[in-house]
Amino acid sequence: MTLTERINNDIKEAMKARDQQKLAALRDIKSKLLLEATKGGGDGSVDEEVGLKILNKLYKQRVETAELYITQERPDLAEEETTQADVIKAYLPEALSEAEIQTIVKDILKETGASSMADMGKVMGLASQKMAGRADGKLISQFVRQALA
């Protein structure tokens, strides 16, 4: 079952259960997937990798917005954003631990022979491909910088 099919089925279930928060998050995901599927003469479908990027972006947006609401002392709005972030997170693959990220970065460094900050772009490109959707780019960058410093 594709990501789009899963989202459509879960929208139906959320409608039956009258779960408005989940429904709002799922509809947002569906709208972003539809926009991606119809842009630039696409074939009307979204592959899994692009879908994961969209989900990651939506998840990060929800978490950042929730943090902003917390700092502005608006727990009601923060709770709504957190709930929607949890719904989105259910569709993301299991995140890598920091130890796993470090191991993958070390393997990439050995594989490419990178030894200085001049190789940062090459290492980041490979690391981003290998850990797409499972690790935050900022965290990957942090570990790459530490390893190359």
PDB file of C-alpha atoms in Angstrom:
ATOM      1  CA  MET A   1       0.000   0.000   0.000  1.00  0.00           C
ATOM      2  CA  THR A   2       1.438   3.364  -1.012  1.00  0.00           C
ATOM      3  CA  LEU A   3       1.689   6.345   1.300  1.00  0.00           C
ATOM      4  CA  THR A   4      -1.154   8.114  -0.501  1.00  0.00           C
ATOM      5  CA  GLU A   5      -3.405   5.066  -0.155  1.00  0.00           C
ATOM      6  CA  ARG A   6      -2.592   4.796   3.561  1.00  0.00           C
ATOM      7  CA  ILE A   7      -3.408   8.473   4.072  1.00  0.00           C
ATOM      8  CA  ASN A   8      -6.713   8.148   2.197  1.00  0.00           C
ATOM      9  CA  ASN A   9      -7.732   5.098   4.236  1.00  0.00           C
ATOM     10  CA  ASP A  10      -6.783   6.800   7.494  1.00  0.00           C
ATOM     11  CA  ILE A  11      -8.782   9.899   6.519  1.00  0.00           C
ATOM     12  CA  LYS A  12     -11.849   7.697   6.156  1.00  0.00           C
ATOM     13  CA  GLU A  13     -11.197   6.103   9.545  1.00  0.00           C
ATOM     14  CA  ALA A  14     -10.674   9.498  11.209  1.00  0.00           C
ATOM     15  CA  MET A  15     -13.924  10.745   9.692  1.00  0.00           C
ATOM     16  CA  LYS A  16     -15.788   7.709  11.033  1.00  0.00           C
ATOM     17  CA  ALA A  17     -14.210   8.186  14.461  1.00  0.00           C
ATOM     18  CA  ARG A  18     -14.888  11.955  14.339  1.00  0.00           C
ATOM     19  CA  ASP A  19     -11.271  12.634  15.292  1.00  0.00           C
ATOM     20  CA  GLN A  20     -10.941  16.245  14.139  1.00  0.00           C
ATOM     21  CA  GLN A  21      -7.271  16.729  15.074  1.00  0.00           C
ATOM     22  CA  LYS A  22      -6.140  13.610  13.266  1.00  0.00           C
ATOM     23  CA  LEU A  23      -8.350  14.472  10.325  1.00  0.00           C
ATOM     24  CA  ALA A  24      -6.835  17.961  10.055  1.00  0.00           C
ATOM     25  CA  ALA A  25      -3.289  16.565  10.034  1.00  0.00           C
ATOM     26  CA  LEU A  26      -4.153  13.886   7.474  1.00  0.00           C
ATOM     27  CA  ARG A  27      -5.884  16.361   5.188  1.00  0.00           C
ATOM     28  CA  ASP A  28      -2.838  18.601   5.317  1.00  0.00           C
ATOM     29  CA  ILE A  29      -0.613  15.659   4.362  1.00  0.00           C
ATOM     30  CA  LYS A  30      -2.969  14.721   1.538  1.00  0.00           C
ATOM     31  CA  SER A  31      -3.051  18.277   0.179  1.00  0.00           C
ATOM     32  CA  LYS A  32       0.754  18.484   0.139  1.00  0.00           C
ATOM     33  CA  LEU A  33       1.005  15.101  -1.589  1.00  0.00           C
ATOM     34  CA  LEU A  34      -1.562  16.174  -4.191  1.00  0.00           C
ATOM     35  CA  LEU A  35       0.314  19.413  -4.844  1.00  0.00           C
ATOM     36  CA  GLU A  36       3.519  17.456  -5.370  1.00  0.00           C
ATOM     37  CA  ALA A  37       1.799  14.905  -7.603  1.00  0.00           C
ATOM     38  CA  THR A  38       0.318  17.537  -9.905  1.00  0.00           C
ATOM     39  CA  LYS A  39       3.196  19.987 -10.189  1.00  0.00           C
ATOM     40  CA  GLY A  40       5.438  20.274 -13.209  1.00  0.00           C
ATOM     41  CA  GLY A  41       3.782  17.755 -15.499  1.00  0.00           C
ATOM     42  CA  GLY A  42       4.148  14.847 -13.072  1.00  0.00           C
ATOM     43  CA  ASP A  43       2.439  11.547 -13.640  1.00  0.00           C
ATOM     44  CA  GLY A  44      -0.032  12.116 -10.799  1.00  0.00           C
ATOM     45  CA  SER A  45       1.792  10.042  -8.210  1.00  0.00           C
ATOM     46  CA  VAL A  46       4.366  10.705  -5.528  1.00  0.00           C
ATOM     47  CA  ASP A  47       7.176   8.233  -4.892  1.00  0.00           C
ATOM     48  CA  GLU A  48       7.958   7.175  -1.328  1.00  0.00           C
ATOM     49  CA  GLU A  49      11.173   9.205  -1.019  1.00  0.00           C
ATOM     50  CA  VAL A  50       9.445  12.475  -1.955  1.00  0.00           C
ATOM     51  CA  GLY A  51       6.533  11.554   0.319  1.00  0.00           C
ATOM     52  CA  LEU A  52       8.913  11.068   3.239  1.00  0.00           C
ATOM     53  CA  LYS A  53      10.522  14.445   2.589  1.00  0.00           C
ATOM     54  CA  ILE A  54       7.096  16.071   2.660  1.00  0.00           C
ATOM     55  CA  LEU A  55       6.195  14.266   5.885  1.00  0.00           C
ATOM     56  CA  ASN A  56       9.489  15.279   7.494  1.00  0.00           C
ATOM     57  CA  LYS A  57       8.920  18.896   6.551  1.00  0.00           C
ATOM     58  CA  LEU A  58       5.378  18.873   7.928  1.00  0.00           C
ATOM     59  CA  TYR A  59       6.537  17.196  11.131  1.00  0.00           C
ATOM     60  CA  LYS A  60       9.317  19.740  11.686  1.00  0.00           C
ATOM     61  CA  GLN A  61       6.894  22.605  11.039  1.00  0.00           C
ATOM     62  CA  ARG A  62       4.449  21.270  13.627  1.00  0.00           C
ATOM     63  CA  VAL A  63       7.161  20.751  16.259  1.00  0.00           C
ATOM     64  CA  GLU A  64       8.641  24.222  15.701  1.00  0.00           C
ATOM     65  CA  THR A  65       5.214  25.830  15.843  1.00  0.00           C
ATOM     66  CA  ALA A  66       4.388  23.978  19.056  1.00  0.00           C
ATOM     67  CA  GLU A  67       7.637  25.211  20.606  1.00  0.00           C
ATOM     68  CA  LEU A  68       6.798  28.753  19.529  1.00  0.00           C
ATOM     69  CA  TYR A  69       3.345  28.520  21.123  1.00  0.00           C
ATOM     70  CA  ILE A  70       4.885  27.204  24.332  1.00  0.00           C
ATOM     71  CA  THR A  71       7.279  30.163  24.533  1.00  0.00           C
ATOM     72  CA  GLN A  72       4.317  32.477  23.930  1.00  0.00           C
ATOM     73  CA  GLU A  73       2.438  30.745  26.751  1.00  0.00           C
ATOM     74  CA  ARG A  74      -0.315  29.359  24.519  1.00  0.00           C
ATOM     75  CA  PRO A  75      -0.572  25.732  25.707  1.00  0.00           C
ATOM     76  CA  ASP A  76      -3.920  25.217  23.973  1.00  0.00           C
ATOM     77  CA  LEU A  77      -2.442  25.889  20.534  1.00  0.00           C
ATOM     78  CA  ALA A  78       0.770  24.033  21.382  1.00  0.00           C
ATOM     79  CA  GLU A  79      -1.233  20.938  22.300  1.00  0.00           C
ATOM     80  CA  GLU A  80      -3.044  21.004  18.947  1.00  0.00           C
ATOM     81  CA  GLU A  81       0.241  21.262  17.035  1.00  0.00           C
ATOM     82  CA  THR A  82       1.826  18.504  19.125  1.00  0.00           C
ATOM     83  CA  THR A  83      -1.120  16.201  18.479  1.00  0.00           C
ATOM     84  CA  GLN A  84      -0.879  16.805  14.740  1.00  0.00           C
ATOM     85  CA  ALA A  85       2.897  16.255  14.864  1.00  0.00           C
ATOM     86  CA  ASP A  86       2.285  12.887  16.535  1.00  0.00           C
ATOM     87  CA  VAL A  87      -0.130  11.911  13.751  1.00  0.00           C
ATOM     88  CA  ILE A  88       2.454  12.806  11.111  1.00  0.00           C
ATOM     89  CA  LYS A  89       5.250  11.034  12.998  1.00  0.00           C
ATOM     90  CA  ALA A  90       3.303   7.758  12.778  1.00  0.00           C
ATOM     91  CA  TYR A  91       3.957   7.742   9.004  1.00  0.00           C
ATOM     92  CA  LEU A  92       7.683   8.388   9.292  1.00  0.00           C
ATOM     93  CA  PRO A  93      10.213   5.562   9.509  1.00  0.00           C
ATOM     94  CA  GLU A  94      11.955   4.919  12.820  1.00  0.00           C
ATOM     95  CA  ALA A  95      14.491   7.654  13.467  1.00  0.00           C
ATOM     96  CA  LEU A  96      18.151   6.713  13.774  1.00  0.00           C
ATOM     97  CA  SER A  97      19.845   7.129  17.130  1.00  0.00           C
ATOM     98  CA  GLU A  98      22.837   9.442  17.461  1.00  0.00           C
ATOM     99  CA  ALA A  99      25.139   6.424  17.740  1.00  0.00           C
ATOM    100  CA  GLU A 100      23.740   4.973  14.509  1.00  0.00           C
ATOM    101  CA  ILE A 101      24.194   8.318  12.741  1.00  0.00           C
ATOM    102  CA  GLN A 102      27.808   8.533  13.921  1.00  0.00           C
ATOM    103  CA  THR A 103      28.480   4.989  12.713  1.00  0.00           C
ATOM    104  CA  ILE A 104      27.041   5.718   9.269  1.00  0.00           C
ATOM    105  CA  VAL A 105      29.041   8.969   9.035  1.00  0.00           C
ATOM    106  CA  LYS A 106      32.257   7.111   9.955  1.00  0.00           C
ATOM    107  CA  ASP A 107      31.521   4.470   7.313  1.00  0.00           C
ATOM    108  CA  ILE A 108      30.973   7.181   4.696  1.00  0.00           C
ATOM    109  CA  LEU A 109      34.239   8.870   5.670  1.00  0.00           C
ATOM    110  CA  LYS A 110      36.112   5.583   5.214  1.00  0.00           C
ATOM    111  CA  GLU A 111      34.299   4.869   1.952  1.00  0.00           C
ATOM    112  CA  THR A 112      35.066   8.278   0.435  1.00  0.00           C
ATOM    113  CA  GLY A 113      38.453   8.868   2.013  1.00  0.00           C
ATOM    114  CA  ALA A 114      37.302  12.290   3.197  1.00  0.00           C
ATOM    115  CA  SER A 115      39.695  13.943   5.612  1.00  0.00           C
ATOM    116  CA  SER A 116      39.093  17.700   5.591  1.00  0.00           C
ATOM    117  CA  MET A 117      36.285  20.235   5.592  1.00  0.00           C
ATOM    118  CA  ALA A 118      36.756  20.556   1.834  1.00  0.00           C
ATOM    119  CA  ASP A 119      35.097  17.134   1.555  1.00  0.00           C
ATOM    120  CA  MET A 120      32.048  18.205   3.577  1.00  0.00           C
ATOM    121  CA  GLY A 121      29.738  18.534   0.551  1.00  0.00           C
ATOM    122  CA  LYS A 122      30.593  15.101  -0.799  1.00  0.00           C
ATOM    123  CA  VAL A 123      30.102  13.457   2.615  1.00  0.00           C
ATOM    124  CA  MET A 124      26.860  15.326   3.319  1.00  0.00           C
ATOM    125  CA  GLY A 125      25.441  14.301  -0.057  1.00  0.00           C
ATOM    126  CA  LEU A 126      26.040  10.615   0.619  1.00  0.00           C
ATOM    127  CA  ALA A 127      24.929  10.870   4.245  1.00  0.00           C
ATOM    128  CA  SER A 128      21.711  12.623   3.292  1.00  0.00           C
ATOM    129  CA  GLN A 129      20.952   9.896   0.753  1.00  0.00           C
ATOM    130  CA  LYS A 130      21.650   7.030   3.148  1.00  0.00           C
ATOM    131  CA  MET A 131      19.716   8.538   6.044  1.00  0.00           C
ATOM    132  CA  ALA A 132      16.905  10.246   4.131  1.00  0.00           C
ATOM    133  CA  GLY A 133      13.825  10.567   6.284  1.00  0.00           C
ATOM    134  CA  ARG A 134      15.445   8.875   9.250  1.00  0.00           C
ATOM    135  CA  ALA A 135      17.772  11.584  10.560  1.00  0.00           C
ATOM    136  CA  ASP A 136      17.719  15.362  10.813  1.00  0.00           C
ATOM    137  CA  GLY A 137      20.052  17.126   8.394  1.00  0.00           C
ATOM    138  CA  LYS A 138      21.347  19.454  11.104  1.00  0.00           C
ATOM    139  CA  LEU A 139      22.324  16.500  13.280  1.00  0.00           C
ATOM    140  CA  ILE A 140      24.035  14.760  10.363  1.00  0.00           C
ATOM    141  CA  SER A 141      25.925  17.970   9.577  1.00  0.00           C
ATOM    142  CA  GLN A 142      27.011  18.294  13.197  1.00  0.00           C
ATOM    143  CA  PHE A 143      28.509  14.787  13.223  1.00  0.00           C
ATOM    144  CA  VAL A 144      30.186  15.277   9.843  1.00  0.00           C
ATOM    145  CA  ARG A 145      31.766  18.532  11.035  1.00  0.00           C
ATOM    146  CA  GLN A 146      33.036  16.839  14.209  1.00  0.00           C
ATOM    147  CA  ALA A 147      34.516  13.968  12.233  1.00  0.00           C
ATOM    148  CA  LEU A 148      36.222  16.221   9.676  1.00  0.00           C
ATOM    149  CA  ALA A 149      37.522  18.807  12.157  1.00  0.00           C
TER     150      ALA A 149
END
